[in-house]
Coordinates of C-alpha atoms and ligand atoms in Angstrom, one line a residue:
M1 CA 63.5 36.0 -146.0
V2 CA 66.9 34.6 -145.2
L3 CA 65.5 33.2 -142.0
I4 CA 62.6 31.6 -143.7
M5 CA 64.9 30.0 -146.3
D6 CA 67.2 28.8 -143.6
S7 CA 64.3 27.1 -141.9
I8 CA 63.3 25.4 -145.1
Y9 CA 66.8 24.2 -145.7
E10 CA 66.9 22.9 -142.2
E11 CA 63.6 21.0 -142.8
M12 CA 65.2 19.5 -146.0
A13 CA 68.3 18.4 -144.1
A14 CA 66.1 16.9 -141.4
S15 CA 64.0 15.0 -143.9
V16 CA 67.1 13.2 -145.1
V17 CA 68.3 12.4 -141.6
E18 CA 64.9 11.2 -140.6
L19 CA 64.9 9.1 -143.8
D20 CA 61.5 10.6 -144.6
M21 CA 61.0 10.2 -148.4
E22 CA 57.6 11.8 -148.6
K23 CA 58.7 14.8 -146.6
A24 CA 61.8 15.2 -148.7
K25 CA 59.9 15.0 -152.0
S26 CA 57.3 17.5 -150.9
L27 CA 60.0 19.9 -149.8
A28 CA 61.7 19.6 -153.2
Q29 CA 58.4 20.4 -154.8
K30 CA 57.9 23.3 -152.5
A31 CA 61.3 24.6 -153.6
L32 CA 60.1 24.6 -157.2
D33 CA 56.6 26.1 -156.4
E34 CA 58.1 28.9 -154.3
Q35 CA 61.0 29.5 -156.7
L36 CA 63.6 29.1 -154.1
P37 CA 67.3 29.2 -155.2
L38 CA 67.5 25.6 -156.4
L39 CA 71.2 24.9 -156.1
E40 CA 71.2 26.3 -152.6
A41 CA 68.2 24.0 -151.7
I42 CA 70.3 21.1 -152.9
E43 CA 73.6 22.1 -151.2
K44 CA 72.3 23.7 -148.0
G45 CA 69.2 21.6 -147.6
F46 CA 69.4 18.0 -148.8
G47 CA 73.3 18.0 -149.2
E48 CA 73.6 19.1 -145.6
G49 CA 71.3 16.2 -144.7
I50 CA 73.4 13.6 -146.4
K51 CA 76.5 15.0 -144.7
R52 CA 74.8 14.5 -141.3
V53 CA 73.8 11.0 -142.3
G54 CA 77.5 10.4 -143.1
N55 CA 78.5 11.7 -139.6
L56 CA 75.9 9.4 -137.9
W57 CA 77.4 6.5 -139.9
D58 CA 80.9 7.7 -138.7
A59 CA 79.7 7.8 -135.1
G60 CA 78.3 4.3 -135.4
E61 CA 74.7 5.5 -134.9
F62 CA 73.6 4.7 -138.5
F63 CA 74.3 1.4 -140.2
L64 CA 74.4 0.6 -143.9
P65 CA 70.7 0.3 -144.5
E66 CA 70.2 3.8 -143.0
L67 CA 73.1 5.2 -145.1
M68 CA 71.5 3.7 -148.2
R69 CA 68.1 4.9 -147.4
G70 CA 69.4 8.4 -146.7
A71 CA 71.2 8.4 -150.1
Q72 CA 68.0 7.3 -151.8
V73 CA 65.9 10.1 -150.1
M74 CA 68.5 12.7 -151.1
Q75 CA 68.7 11.3 -154.7
E76 CA 64.9 11.3 -155.2
A77 CA 64.5 14.8 -153.8
V78 CA 67.3 16.1 -156.0
D79 CA 65.9 14.3 -159.0
I80 CA 62.7 16.4 -158.6
I81 CA 64.8 19.6 -158.7
T82 CA 67.6 18.9 -161.3
P83 CA 65.5 19.1 -164.5
H84 CA 64.6 22.6 -163.5
L85 CA 68.2 23.6 -163.0
E86 CA 69.0 22.7 -166.5
E87 CA 66.0 24.5 -168.1
G88 CA 67.7 27.8 -168.5
S89 CA 70.6 26.4 -170.5
R90 CA 69.1 24.5 -173.3
A91 CA 68.9 27.2 -176.0
R92 CA 72.3 28.6 -175.3
E93 CA 75.4 27.9 -177.2
T94 CA 77.6 25.2 -175.6
K95 CA 80.6 26.5 -173.6
G96 CA 82.4 23.2 -174.1
K97 CA 82.1 19.5 -173.8
V98 CA 82.6 17.6 -170.5
V99 CA 82.9 13.9 -169.9
M100 CA 82.1 13.1 -166.3
A101 CA 82.2 9.9 -164.3
T102 CA 82.8 8.4 -160.9
I103 CA 85.8 6.2 -161.1
E104 CA 86.0 2.4 -161.2
G105 CA 85.1 0.6 -157.9
D106 CA 83.2 3.6 -156.6
I107 CA 79.4 3.7 -156.7
H108 CA 78.9 7.2 -155.2
T109 CA 76.9 9.2 -157.7
I110 CA 75.2 12.1 -155.8
G111 CA 78.0 14.7 -155.9
K112 CA 79.1 13.8 -159.4
T113 CA 75.5 14.2 -160.7
I114 CA 75.2 17.6 -159.0
V115 CA 78.4 18.8 -160.6
A116 CA 77.2 17.5 -164.0
T117 CA 73.9 19.2 -163.6
M118 CA 75.5 22.5 -162.6
L119 CA 77.8 22.4 -165.6
K120 CA 74.8 21.8 -167.8
A121 CA 72.9 24.6 -166.2
N122 CA 75.8 26.9 -167.1
G123 CA 75.9 26.0 -170.7
F124 CA 78.3 23.1 -170.9
E125 CA 77.4 19.9 -172.8
V126 CA 77.9 17.0 -170.4
I127 CA 78.2 13.4 -171.1
D128 CA 77.6 11.7 -167.8
L129 CA 79.0 8.1 -167.8
G130 CA 77.6 7.3 -164.4
A131 CA 79.5 5.5 -161.6
D132 CA 82.1 2.7 -161.4
V133 CA 83.6 3.5 -164.7
K134 CA 87.1 2.3 -165.7
A135 CA 89.7 4.9 -166.4
E136 CA 90.2 3.4 -169.9
D137 CA 86.5 3.8 -170.7
I138 CA 86.4 7.4 -169.5
I139 CA 89.3 8.3 -171.8
A140 CA 87.8 6.4 -174.7
E141 CA 84.5 8.3 -174.3
A142 CA 86.4 11.6 -174.0
V143 CA 88.2 10.8 -177.3
K144 CA 85.0 9.7 -179.0
H145 CA 83.1 12.8 -178.0
R146 CA 86.1 15.1 -178.6
A147 CA 85.6 16.5 -175.0
D148 CA 87.4 19.6 -173.8
L149 CA 87.2 18.6 -170.2
I150 CA 87.2 15.3 -168.2
G151 CA 85.7 15.4 -164.7
V152 CA 86.4 12.5 -162.4
S153 CA 84.8 11.9 -159.0
A154 CA 86.1 9.6 -156.2
L155 CA 84.5 9.3 -152.8
L156 CA 86.6 6.5 -151.4
T157 CA 90.2 6.8 -150.4
T158 CA 90.7 3.4 -152.1
T159 CA 89.4 4.5 -155.5
M160 CA 91.2 7.9 -155.6
I161 CA 94.1 6.1 -157.2
G162 CA 92.0 5.7 -160.3
Q163 CA 92.0 9.4 -160.8
K164 CA 95.7 9.3 -161.1
K165 CA 95.5 6.5 -163.6
I166 CA 93.5 8.8 -165.9
I167 CA 96.4 11.2 -166.2
E168 CA 98.9 8.3 -166.5
L169 CA 96.9 6.7 -169.4
L170 CA 96.5 10.1 -171.1
E171 CA 100.3 10.5 -171.0
Q172 CA 100.9 7.0 -172.2
Q173 CA 98.5 7.5 -175.1
G174 CA 100.2 10.8 -176.0
I175 CA 97.0 12.7 -175.7
R176 CA 97.5 14.5 -172.3
D177 CA 97.4 17.9 -174.0
K178 CA 94.0 17.2 -175.6
F179 CA 92.0 17.5 -172.4
K180 CA 91.8 19.4 -169.2
V181 CA 91.2 17.1 -166.3
I182 CA 89.4 18.2 -163.0
L183 CA 89.1 16.0 -160.0
G184 CA 86.7 16.1 -157.1
G185 CA 84.9 14.2 -154.3
A186 CA 85.0 14.4 -150.5
P187 CA 88.5 13.0 -149.9
V188 CA 90.1 14.8 -152.8
T189 CA 92.4 17.8 -152.0
S190 CA 94.3 20.3 -154.1
K191 CA 97.5 18.5 -152.9
W192 CA 96.2 15.2 -154.4
V193 CA 95.3 16.9 -157.6
E194 CA 98.8 18.3 -157.8
E195 CA 100.3 14.9 -157.1
C196 CA 98.1 13.4 -159.9
K197 CA 99.3 16.2 -162.3
A198 CA 95.6 17.0 -163.1
D199 CA 94.6 20.5 -164.1
G200 CA 92.2 21.5 -161.4
Y201 CA 90.1 20.7 -158.3
A202 CA 86.8 22.0 -157.0
E203 CA 85.3 21.5 -153.6
N204 CA 81.7 21.9 -154.7
A205 CA 79.5 22.2 -157.8
V206 CA 79.7 26.0 -158.0
A207 CA 83.4 26.0 -157.7
A208 CA 83.5 23.3 -160.4
V209 CA 81.8 25.6 -162.9
T210 CA 84.2 28.4 -162.1
K211 CA 87.1 26.1 -162.5
A212 CA 85.8 24.6 -165.8
K213 CA 85.3 28.1 -167.2
Q214 CA 88.8 29.1 -166.1
L215 CA 90.4 26.1 -167.6
L216 CA 88.7 26.5 -170.9
G217 CA 89.6 30.2 -171.0
L218 CA 86.0 31.4 -170.6
S219 CA 86.5 33.7 -167.6
Ligands
B12_1 C1 75.6 8.6 -149.7 C2 76.8 7.8 -149.3 C3 76.8 6.5 -149.8 C4 75.7 5.9 -150.7 C5 75.9 6.4 -152.2 C6 74.7 6.5 -153.0 C7 74.8 7.2 -154.3 N1 74.0 6.9 -155.2 O1 75.7 8.0 -154.5 C8 75.8 4.4 -150.5 C9 75.0 4.0 -149.3 C10 75.5 3.5 -151.7 C11 77.3 4.3 -150.1 C12 78.0 3.2 -150.2 C13 79.3 3.0 -149.6 N2 80.0 3.9 -148.9 CO1 79.4 5.8 -148.8 N3 78.9 7.5 -148.3 C14 77.9 8.3 -148.6 C15 78.0 9.6 -147.8 C16 77.1 9.6 -146.6 C17 77.6 10.9 -148.6 C18 78.2 11.0 -150.0 C19 77.4 12.1 -150.7 O2 76.6 11.8 -151.5 N4 77.6 13.4 -150.3 C20 76.9 14.5 -150.8 C21 77.5 15.1 -152.1 C22 76.7 16.3 -152.6 O3 78.8 15.5 -151.7 P1 80.1 14.9 -152.5 O4 79.9 13.6 -153.0 O5 81.3 15.2 -151.6 O6 80.2 15.9 -153.8 C23 80.5 17.3 -153.7 C24 82.0 17.6 -153.8 O7 82.8 16.5 -153.3 C25 82.2 17.9 -155.3 N5 82.5 16.8 -156.2 C26 82.1 15.5 -156.2 N6 82.5 14.9 -157.3 C27 83.2 15.8 -158.1 C28 83.8 15.6 -159.3 C29 84.4 16.7 -159.8 C30 85.1 16.6 -161.2 C31 84.5 17.9 -159.1 C32 85.2 19.1 -159.7 C33 83.8 18.1 -157.9 C34 83.2 17.0 -157.4 O8 81.0 18.5 -155.6 C35 79.9 17.8 -155.0 C36 78.8 18.8 -154.9 O9 79.1 19.8 -153.9 C37 79.5 9.7 -147.5 C38 79.9 10.5 -146.3 C39 80.7 11.8 -146.7 N7 81.0 12.6 -145.7 O10 81.0 12.0 -147.8 C40 79.9 8.2 -147.4 C41 81.3 7.6 -147.6 C42 81.9 8.4 -148.9 N8 81.0 6.2 -147.9 C43 82.0 5.5 -147.4 C44 82.0 4.1 -147.5 C45 83.1 3.4 -146.7 C46 81.1 3.4 -148.3 C47 81.0 1.9 -148.5 C48 82.3 1.2 -148.8 C49 80.2 1.2 -147.3 C50 80.2 -0.2 -147.3 N9 80.8 -0.7 -146.2 O11 79.7 -0.9 -148.1 C51 80.1 1.8 -149.8 C52 80.9 2.0 -151.1 C53 80.6 1.0 -152.1 C54 81.4 1.4 -153.4 N10 82.1 0.5 -153.9 O12 81.4 2.6 -153.8 C55 83.0 6.3 -146.6 C56 84.3 6.4 -147.4 C57 85.5 6.3 -146.4 C58 86.8 6.4 -147.1 N11 87.6 7.2 -146.6 O13 87.1 5.9 -148.2 C59 82.3 7.7 -146.4 C60 83.2 8.9 -146.3 C61 81.5 7.5 -145.1 C62 82.4 7.3 -143.9 N12 82.7 8.4 -143.2 O14 82.9 6.2 -143.6 N13 77.7 5.5 -149.6

């Protein structure tokens, strides 16, 4: 069984690298039809594919159009799966409110959206503000919605500084103690999170849920 799954995940990864939208979408549908572990399909399948696309870009073998197409293929495949990830959570009581965004200047949405979906699937109420959101606006929304947790994604080394700004603004506004703040995104490390004086870091969506529960005293 494990071997069969591994080969489906490999096909999923390959569909992203081959920029084959039809193949990716039909594999996403197959994951639903065959009731595969959906998060694993995203992370080990399509997620692995987009990482390989990133490596090809790094190696100079892919250019921006391929990078963009790869992202689009991954996004559309994941969009087929995510509504089904959330299904189990709707009736349950909310574990807490989370405001999530990708920081200003940064248009990378895929990882942030996966984290948001996983949090929803685990009973959190998530207000997803999208990408390229100013630190000021993230805080205003967190205040407005009385969020418990703020989650901020950054994929560019040049935009990570915006994550730090969130903490600085919360301190300036005298509301630092009202929210727990978690940071993430490929270039983010626990050292950076410490430097920002944020509350937590998670490397992937599963770890993000564990961290969120831990910070809100739910585990
Ligand atoms: C897809 C992609 C794009 C797509 C994004 C489409 C979209 N809708 O998101 C497009 C093509 C638009 C794009 C554009 C650009 N990109 Co780009 N892109 C990538 C790529 C290949 C994959 C990112 C991704 O989606 N990964 C898959 C997801 C699942 O992983 P993830 O994002 O890391 O998220 C996981 C964790 O990090 C974590 N996580 C994420 N967010 C959060 C938040 C919280 C709170 C928590 C707890 C956890 C968490 O959980 C997630 C799930 O496991 C990366 C390469 C890479 N290795 O990361 C480059 C990369 C990030 N891009 C890069 C660059 C340079 C750019 C451009 C500047 C290119 C250009 N010259 O125009 C532009 C940026 C424009 C802008 N202003 O933002 C560089 C950044 C380099 C750097 N050090 O800063 C990278 C690293 C590629 C490279 N090696 O050069 N990109």
